[in-house]
Structures are given as structure tokens and as C-alpha cells.
PDB file of C-alpha atoms and ligand atoms in Angstrom:
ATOM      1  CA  UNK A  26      44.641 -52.740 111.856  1.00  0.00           C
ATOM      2  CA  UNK A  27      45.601 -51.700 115.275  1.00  0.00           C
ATOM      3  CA  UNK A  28      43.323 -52.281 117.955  1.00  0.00           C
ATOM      4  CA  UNK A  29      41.435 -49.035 118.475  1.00  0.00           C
ATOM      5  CA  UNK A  30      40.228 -46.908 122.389  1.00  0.00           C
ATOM      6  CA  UNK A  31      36.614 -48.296 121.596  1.00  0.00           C
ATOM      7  CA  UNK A  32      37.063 -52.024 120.915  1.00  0.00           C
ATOM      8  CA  UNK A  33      39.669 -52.204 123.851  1.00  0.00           C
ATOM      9  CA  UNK A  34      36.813 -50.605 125.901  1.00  0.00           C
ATOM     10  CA  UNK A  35      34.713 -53.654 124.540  1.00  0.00           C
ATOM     11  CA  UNK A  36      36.929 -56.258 125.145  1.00  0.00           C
ATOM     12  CA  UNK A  37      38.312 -55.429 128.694  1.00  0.00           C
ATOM     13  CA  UNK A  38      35.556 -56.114 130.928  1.00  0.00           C
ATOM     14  CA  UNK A  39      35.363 -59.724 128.737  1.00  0.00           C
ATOM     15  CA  UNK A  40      38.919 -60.242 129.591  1.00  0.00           C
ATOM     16  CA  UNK A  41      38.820 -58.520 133.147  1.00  0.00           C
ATOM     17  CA  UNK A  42      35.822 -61.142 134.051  1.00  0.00           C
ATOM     18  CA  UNK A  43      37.764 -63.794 133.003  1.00  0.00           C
ATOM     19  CA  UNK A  44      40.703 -63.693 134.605  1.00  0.00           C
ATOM     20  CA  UNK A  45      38.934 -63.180 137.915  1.00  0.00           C
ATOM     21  CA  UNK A  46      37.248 -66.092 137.017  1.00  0.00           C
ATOM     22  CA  UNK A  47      40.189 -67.824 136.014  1.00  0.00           C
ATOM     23  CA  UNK A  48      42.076 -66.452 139.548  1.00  0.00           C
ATOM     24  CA  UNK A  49      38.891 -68.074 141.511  1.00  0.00           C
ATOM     25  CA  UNK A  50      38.875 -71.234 139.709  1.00  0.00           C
ATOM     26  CA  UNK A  51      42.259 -72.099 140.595  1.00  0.00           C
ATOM     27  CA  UNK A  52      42.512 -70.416 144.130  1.00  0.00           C
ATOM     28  CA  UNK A  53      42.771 -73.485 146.212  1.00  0.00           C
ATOM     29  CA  UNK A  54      46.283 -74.295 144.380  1.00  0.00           C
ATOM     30  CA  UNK A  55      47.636 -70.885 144.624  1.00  0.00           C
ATOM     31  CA  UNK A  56      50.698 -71.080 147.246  1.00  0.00           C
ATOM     32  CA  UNK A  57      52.771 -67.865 147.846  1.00  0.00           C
ATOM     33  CA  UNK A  58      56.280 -67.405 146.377  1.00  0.00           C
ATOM     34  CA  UNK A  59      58.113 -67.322 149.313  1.00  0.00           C
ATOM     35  CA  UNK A  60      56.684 -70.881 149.645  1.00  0.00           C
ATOM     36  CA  UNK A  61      58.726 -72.421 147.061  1.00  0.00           C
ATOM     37  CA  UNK A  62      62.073 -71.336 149.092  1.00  0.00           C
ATOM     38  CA  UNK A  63      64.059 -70.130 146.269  1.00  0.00           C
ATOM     39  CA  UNK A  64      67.336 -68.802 147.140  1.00  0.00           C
ATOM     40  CA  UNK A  65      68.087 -66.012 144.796  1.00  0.00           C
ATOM     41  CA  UNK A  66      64.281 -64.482 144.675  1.00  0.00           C
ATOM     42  CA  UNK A  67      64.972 -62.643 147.945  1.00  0.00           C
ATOM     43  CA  UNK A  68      68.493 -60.784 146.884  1.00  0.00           C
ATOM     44  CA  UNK A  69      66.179 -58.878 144.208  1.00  0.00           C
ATOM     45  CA  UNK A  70      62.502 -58.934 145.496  1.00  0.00           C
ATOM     46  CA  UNK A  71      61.626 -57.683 149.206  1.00  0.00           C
ATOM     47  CA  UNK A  72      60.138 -60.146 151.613  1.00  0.00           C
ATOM     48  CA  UNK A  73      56.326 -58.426 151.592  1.00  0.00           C
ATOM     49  CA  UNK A  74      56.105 -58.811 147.401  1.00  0.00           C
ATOM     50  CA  UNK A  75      57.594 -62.809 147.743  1.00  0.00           C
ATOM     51  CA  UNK A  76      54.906 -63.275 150.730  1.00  0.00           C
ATOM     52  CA  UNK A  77      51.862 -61.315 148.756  1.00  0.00           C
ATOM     53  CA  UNK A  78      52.621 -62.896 144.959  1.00  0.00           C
ATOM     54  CA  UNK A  79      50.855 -66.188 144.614  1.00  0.00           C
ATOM     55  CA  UNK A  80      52.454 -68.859 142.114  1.00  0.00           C
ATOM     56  CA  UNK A  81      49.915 -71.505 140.664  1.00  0.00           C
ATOM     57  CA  UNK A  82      51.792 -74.747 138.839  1.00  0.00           C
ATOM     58  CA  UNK A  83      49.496 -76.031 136.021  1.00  0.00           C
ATOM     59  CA  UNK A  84      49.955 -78.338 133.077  1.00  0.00           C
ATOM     60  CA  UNK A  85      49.406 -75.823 130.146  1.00  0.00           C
ATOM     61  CA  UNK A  86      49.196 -71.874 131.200  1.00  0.00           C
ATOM     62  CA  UNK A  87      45.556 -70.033 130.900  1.00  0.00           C
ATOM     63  CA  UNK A  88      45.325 -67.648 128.391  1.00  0.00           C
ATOM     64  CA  UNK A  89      42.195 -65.965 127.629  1.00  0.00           C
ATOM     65  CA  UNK A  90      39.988 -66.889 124.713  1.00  0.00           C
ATOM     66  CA  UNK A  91      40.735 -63.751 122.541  1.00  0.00           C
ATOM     67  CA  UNK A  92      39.732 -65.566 119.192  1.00  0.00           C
ATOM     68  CA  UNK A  93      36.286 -66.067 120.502  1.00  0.00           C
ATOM     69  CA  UNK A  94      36.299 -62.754 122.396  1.00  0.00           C
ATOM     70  CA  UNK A  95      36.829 -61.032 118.570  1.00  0.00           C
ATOM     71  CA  UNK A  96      40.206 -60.274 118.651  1.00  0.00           C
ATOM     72  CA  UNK A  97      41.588 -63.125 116.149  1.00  0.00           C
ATOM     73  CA  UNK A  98      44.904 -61.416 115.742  1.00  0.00           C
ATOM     74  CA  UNK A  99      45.920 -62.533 118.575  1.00  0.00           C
ATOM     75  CA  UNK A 100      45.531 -66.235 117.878  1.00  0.00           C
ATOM     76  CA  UNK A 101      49.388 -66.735 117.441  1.00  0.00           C
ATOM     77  CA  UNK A 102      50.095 -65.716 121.620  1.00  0.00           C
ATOM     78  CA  UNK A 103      46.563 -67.541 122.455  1.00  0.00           C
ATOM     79  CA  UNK A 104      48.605 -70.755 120.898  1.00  0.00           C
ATOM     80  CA  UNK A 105      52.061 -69.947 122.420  1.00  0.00           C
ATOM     81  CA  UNK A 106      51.742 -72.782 125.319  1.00  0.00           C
ATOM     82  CA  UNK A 107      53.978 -70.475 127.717  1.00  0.00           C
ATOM     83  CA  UNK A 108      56.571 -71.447 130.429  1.00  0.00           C
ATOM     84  CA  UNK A 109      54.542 -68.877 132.264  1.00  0.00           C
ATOM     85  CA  UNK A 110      51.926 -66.016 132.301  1.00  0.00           C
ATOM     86  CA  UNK A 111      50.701 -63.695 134.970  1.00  0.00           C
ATOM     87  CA  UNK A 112      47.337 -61.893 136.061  1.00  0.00           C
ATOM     88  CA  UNK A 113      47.398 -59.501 139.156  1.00  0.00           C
ATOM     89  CA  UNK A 114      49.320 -60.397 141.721  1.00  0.00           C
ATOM     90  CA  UNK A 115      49.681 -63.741 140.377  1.00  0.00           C
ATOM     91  CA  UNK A 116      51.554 -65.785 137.893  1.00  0.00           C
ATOM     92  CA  UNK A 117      50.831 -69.594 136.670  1.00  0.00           C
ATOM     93  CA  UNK A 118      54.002 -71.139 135.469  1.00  0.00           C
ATOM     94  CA  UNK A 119      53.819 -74.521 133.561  1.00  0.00           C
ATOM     95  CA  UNK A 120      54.826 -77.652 135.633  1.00  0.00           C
ATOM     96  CA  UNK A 121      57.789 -79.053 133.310  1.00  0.00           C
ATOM     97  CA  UNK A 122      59.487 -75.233 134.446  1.00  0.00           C
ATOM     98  CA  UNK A 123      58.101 -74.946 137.866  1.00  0.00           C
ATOM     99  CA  UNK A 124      61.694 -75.472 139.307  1.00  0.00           C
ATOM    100  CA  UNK A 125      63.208 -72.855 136.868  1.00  0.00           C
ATOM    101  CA  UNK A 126      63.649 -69.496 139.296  1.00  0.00           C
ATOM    102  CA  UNK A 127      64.710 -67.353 135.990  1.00  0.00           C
ATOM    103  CA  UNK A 128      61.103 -67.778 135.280  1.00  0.00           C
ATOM    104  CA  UNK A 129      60.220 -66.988 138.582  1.00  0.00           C
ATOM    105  CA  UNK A 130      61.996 -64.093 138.503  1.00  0.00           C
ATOM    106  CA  UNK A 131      60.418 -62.862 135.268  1.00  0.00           C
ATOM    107  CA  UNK A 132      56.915 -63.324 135.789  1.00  0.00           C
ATOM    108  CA  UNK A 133      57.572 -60.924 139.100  1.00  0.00           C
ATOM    109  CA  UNK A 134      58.511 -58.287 137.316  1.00  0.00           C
ATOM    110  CA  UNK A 135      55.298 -58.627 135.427  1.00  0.00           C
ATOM    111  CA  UNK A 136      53.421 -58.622 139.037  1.00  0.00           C
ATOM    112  CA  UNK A 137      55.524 -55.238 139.364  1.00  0.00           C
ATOM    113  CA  UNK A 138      54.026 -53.977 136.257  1.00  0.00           C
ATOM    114  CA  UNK A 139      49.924 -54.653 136.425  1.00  0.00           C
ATOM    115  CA  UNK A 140      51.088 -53.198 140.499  1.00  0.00           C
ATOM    116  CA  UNK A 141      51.938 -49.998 138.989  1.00  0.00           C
ATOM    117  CA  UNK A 142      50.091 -49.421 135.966  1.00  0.00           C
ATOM    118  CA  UNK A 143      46.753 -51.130 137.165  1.00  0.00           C
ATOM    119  CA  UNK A 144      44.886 -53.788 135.323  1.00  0.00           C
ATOM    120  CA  UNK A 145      43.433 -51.963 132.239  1.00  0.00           C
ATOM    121  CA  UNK A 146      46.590 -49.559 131.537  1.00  0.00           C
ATOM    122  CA  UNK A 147      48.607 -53.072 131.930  1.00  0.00           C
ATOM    123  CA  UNK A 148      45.834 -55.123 129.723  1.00  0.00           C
ATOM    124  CA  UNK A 149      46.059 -51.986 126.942  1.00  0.00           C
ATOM    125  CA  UNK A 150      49.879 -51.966 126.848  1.00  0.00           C
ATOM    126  CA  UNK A 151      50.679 -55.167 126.892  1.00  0.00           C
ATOM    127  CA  UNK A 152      47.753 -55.377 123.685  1.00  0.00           C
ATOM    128  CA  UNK A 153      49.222 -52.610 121.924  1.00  0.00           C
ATOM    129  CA  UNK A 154      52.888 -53.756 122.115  1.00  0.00           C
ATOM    130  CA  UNK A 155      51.726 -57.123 120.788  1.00  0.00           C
ATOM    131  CA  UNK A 156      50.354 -56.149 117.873  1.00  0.00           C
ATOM    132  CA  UNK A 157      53.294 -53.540 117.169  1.00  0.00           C
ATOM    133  CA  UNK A 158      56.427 -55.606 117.919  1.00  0.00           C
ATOM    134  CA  UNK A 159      55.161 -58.838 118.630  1.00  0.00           C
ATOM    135  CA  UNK A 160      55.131 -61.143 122.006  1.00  0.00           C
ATOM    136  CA  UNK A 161      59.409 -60.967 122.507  1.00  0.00           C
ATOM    137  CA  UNK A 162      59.935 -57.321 121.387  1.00  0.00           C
ATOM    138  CA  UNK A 163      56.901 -55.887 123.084  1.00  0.00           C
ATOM    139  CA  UNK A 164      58.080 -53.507 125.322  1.00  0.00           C
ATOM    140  CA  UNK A 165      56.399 -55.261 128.751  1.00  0.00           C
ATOM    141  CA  UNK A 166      58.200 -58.144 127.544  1.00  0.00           C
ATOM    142  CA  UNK A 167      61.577 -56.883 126.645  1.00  0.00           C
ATOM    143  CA  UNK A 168      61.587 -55.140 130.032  1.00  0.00           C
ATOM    144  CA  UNK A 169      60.898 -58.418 131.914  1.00  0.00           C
ATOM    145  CA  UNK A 170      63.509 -60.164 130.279  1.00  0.00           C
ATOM    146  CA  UNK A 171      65.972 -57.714 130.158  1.00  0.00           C
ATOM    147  CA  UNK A 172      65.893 -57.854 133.666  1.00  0.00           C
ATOM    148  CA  UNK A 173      65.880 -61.644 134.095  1.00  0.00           C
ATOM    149  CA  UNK A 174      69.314 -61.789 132.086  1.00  0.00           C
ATOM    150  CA  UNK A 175      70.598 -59.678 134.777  1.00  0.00           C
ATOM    151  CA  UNK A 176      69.525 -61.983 136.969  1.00  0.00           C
ATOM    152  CA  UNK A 177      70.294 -65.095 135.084  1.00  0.00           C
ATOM    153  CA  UNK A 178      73.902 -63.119 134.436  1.00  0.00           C
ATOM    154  CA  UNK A 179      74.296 -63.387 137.906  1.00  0.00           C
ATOM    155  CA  UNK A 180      74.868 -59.627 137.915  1.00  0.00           C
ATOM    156  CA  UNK A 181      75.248 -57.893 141.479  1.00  0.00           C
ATOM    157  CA  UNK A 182      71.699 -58.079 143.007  1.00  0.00           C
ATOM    158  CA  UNK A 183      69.801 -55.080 142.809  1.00  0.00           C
ATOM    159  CA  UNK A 184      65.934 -53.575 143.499  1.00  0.00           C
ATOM    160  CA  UNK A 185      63.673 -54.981 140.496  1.00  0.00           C
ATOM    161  CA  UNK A 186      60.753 -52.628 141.948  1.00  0.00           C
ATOM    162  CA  UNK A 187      62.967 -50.167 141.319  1.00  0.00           C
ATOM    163  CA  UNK A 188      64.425 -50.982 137.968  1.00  0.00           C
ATOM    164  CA  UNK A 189      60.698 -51.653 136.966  1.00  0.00           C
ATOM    165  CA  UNK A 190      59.450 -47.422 137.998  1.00  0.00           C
ATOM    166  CA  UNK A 191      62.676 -46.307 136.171  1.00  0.00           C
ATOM    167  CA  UNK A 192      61.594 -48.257 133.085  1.00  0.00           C
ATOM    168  CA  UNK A 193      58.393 -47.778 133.208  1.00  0.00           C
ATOM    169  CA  UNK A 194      58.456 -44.250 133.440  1.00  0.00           C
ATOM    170  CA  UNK A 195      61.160 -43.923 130.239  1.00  0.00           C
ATOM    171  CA  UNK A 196      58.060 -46.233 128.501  1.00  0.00           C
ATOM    172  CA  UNK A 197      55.124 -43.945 129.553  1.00  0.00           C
ATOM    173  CA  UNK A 198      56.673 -40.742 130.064  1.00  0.00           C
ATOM    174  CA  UNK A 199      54.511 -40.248 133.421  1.00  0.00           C
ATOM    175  CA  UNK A 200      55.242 -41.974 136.664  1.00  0.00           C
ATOM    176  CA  UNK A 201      51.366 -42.975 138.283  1.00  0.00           C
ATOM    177  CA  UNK A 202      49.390 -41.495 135.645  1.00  0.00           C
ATOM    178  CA  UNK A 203      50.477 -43.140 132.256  1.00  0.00           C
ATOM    179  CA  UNK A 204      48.284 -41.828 129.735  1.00  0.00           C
ATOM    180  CA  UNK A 205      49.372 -45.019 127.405  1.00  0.00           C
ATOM    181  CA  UNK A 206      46.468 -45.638 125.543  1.00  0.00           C
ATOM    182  CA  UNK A 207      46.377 -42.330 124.454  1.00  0.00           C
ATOM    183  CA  UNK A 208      47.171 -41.876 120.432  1.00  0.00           C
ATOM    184  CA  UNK A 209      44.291 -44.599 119.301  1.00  0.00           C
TER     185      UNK A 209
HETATM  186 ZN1  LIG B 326      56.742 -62.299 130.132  1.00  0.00          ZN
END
């Protein structure tokens, strides 16, 4: 059964609390992007988004407890053990692919997307495409990694911000207003 308007409403102040929770927790070993002196990174993001993004290297990625928060469904991503996942402006990427900038590169876009759609539009897509199509074929997902074969492709360099609003308005139909949790 697909998650409906009034249990997201439930759920995303449980989830919203956590992650600023989680954000705080960790703080102290945040470090910005631009920190890590990639090489690539700043042929595709500009220099204010590498300088503002905050990367956080831990053992086994945070992931919300969504069993115990009533949403057992999605037990299969809480398990998933991630390279990488990202809340906000920032991303925690697992040690053993800290030095992997693909994955850099992908969990930026995903900085690009709760930037423009705003942490409760972001929380309710990414949600709704994970119960529809699953983690890889969600359509936050396929967008991130569509774009990190690009990079990883070594196509021409080009604006990811930019990619991201042309994307994101062919998924939503509406450039700073989606209306994407609208059809529940
Ligand atoms: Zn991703």
C-alpha cells in the first residue's frame, strides 16, 4: 500500500528531528568538500556549492530508523549499508569509498536536489519513488546517477546545477513550486 498525504505528514517531523539530530551529532567531523581537494569536482560544481557542502566520513552511513518509526516497508533501504547518503547540505560517505570522487560527485547532485525542492518535497519524493520503483530506479536516484556516468564517462564537463533544474522540472512539471505529493 502506498504511503498515503496523512502518514507522510506523521512521519516527517520524526524523520526531520532526526536528521537534525543526526547533522548535530556528527558536526565536529563535518569538513567541507572543497577540503578533500578533488580535481574533477570543480569542472562540474561551482566553487560556493564545493565550499558550502559538508562531507562527513563514517564507518557505516546513518539512515533513519523507519522500521521503528512505522514505516516497515522500508526495511530493505534501512539495511542497504550505502557507499553514501545525504541530508541537507550534507552527505556522509562510508570510509572504505571516501577516496572514490564518482561518489562524491553523486551525493552532490542529491545536495542539488533537497536545495531545490526543500526538505519535505525532497523527503516525500524520494519516499514515493522508493516504494514505486525501488532504491536504483527511483527517479531521485536514476537522476543522480545518470549524471555521475557522465561524469565517470569522462564526458565534456558541464553545469550539474543546471542539469539538476532541467530534470527536475521534466520530473515535477513545475520549476519552485512542485506540487509532488499531490495524487495521494
Ligand atoms: Zn543516491
Amino acid at each position: 500500500m502506498p504511503l498515503t498525504q496523512q502518514e507522510f505528514r506523521t512521519i516527517y517531523p520524526l524523520i526531520a528531528g532526526w536528521i537534525q539530530k543526526t547533522l548535530a551529532q556528527h558536526a565536529a567531523a563535518a569538513r567541507s568538500v572543497v577540503s578533500l581537494g578533488f580535481s574533477r569536482l570543480p569542472d562540474y560544481y561551482n566553487a560556493d556549492m564545493l565550499a558550502s557542502s559538508r562531507v562527513i566520513v563514517v564507518e557505516r552511513v546513518p539512515v533513519p530508523p523507519l522500521s521503528a518509526m512505522g514505516l516497515a516497508r522500508f526495511a530493505e533501504f534501512e539495511r542497504m549499508d550505502a557507499g553514501g547518503v545525504t541530508y541537507l547540505d550534507t552527505y556522509f560517505v562510508r570510509a572504505d569509498h571516501a577516496h572514490v570522487e564518482s561518489l562524491h560527485f553523486h551525493e552532490l547532485v542529491h545536495v542539488i536536489q533537497w536545495r531545490l525542492l526543500g526538505p519535505e518535497k525532497f523527503l516525500g519524493l524520494y519516499a514515493d519513488g522508493l516504494e514505486r520503483f525501488g532504491y536504483r530506479h527511483s527517479p531521485l536516484e536514476v537522476m543522480a546517477y545518470d549524471l555521475q556516468e557522465r561524469f565517470e564517462l569522462r564526458e565534456p564537463s558541464f553545469d550539474v546545477e543546471a542539469a539538476c533544474r532541467k530534470r527536475m522540472r521534466e520530473l515535477t512539471g513545475l520549476e519552485g513550486n512542485p506540487t509532488i505529493l499531490d495524487g495521494h
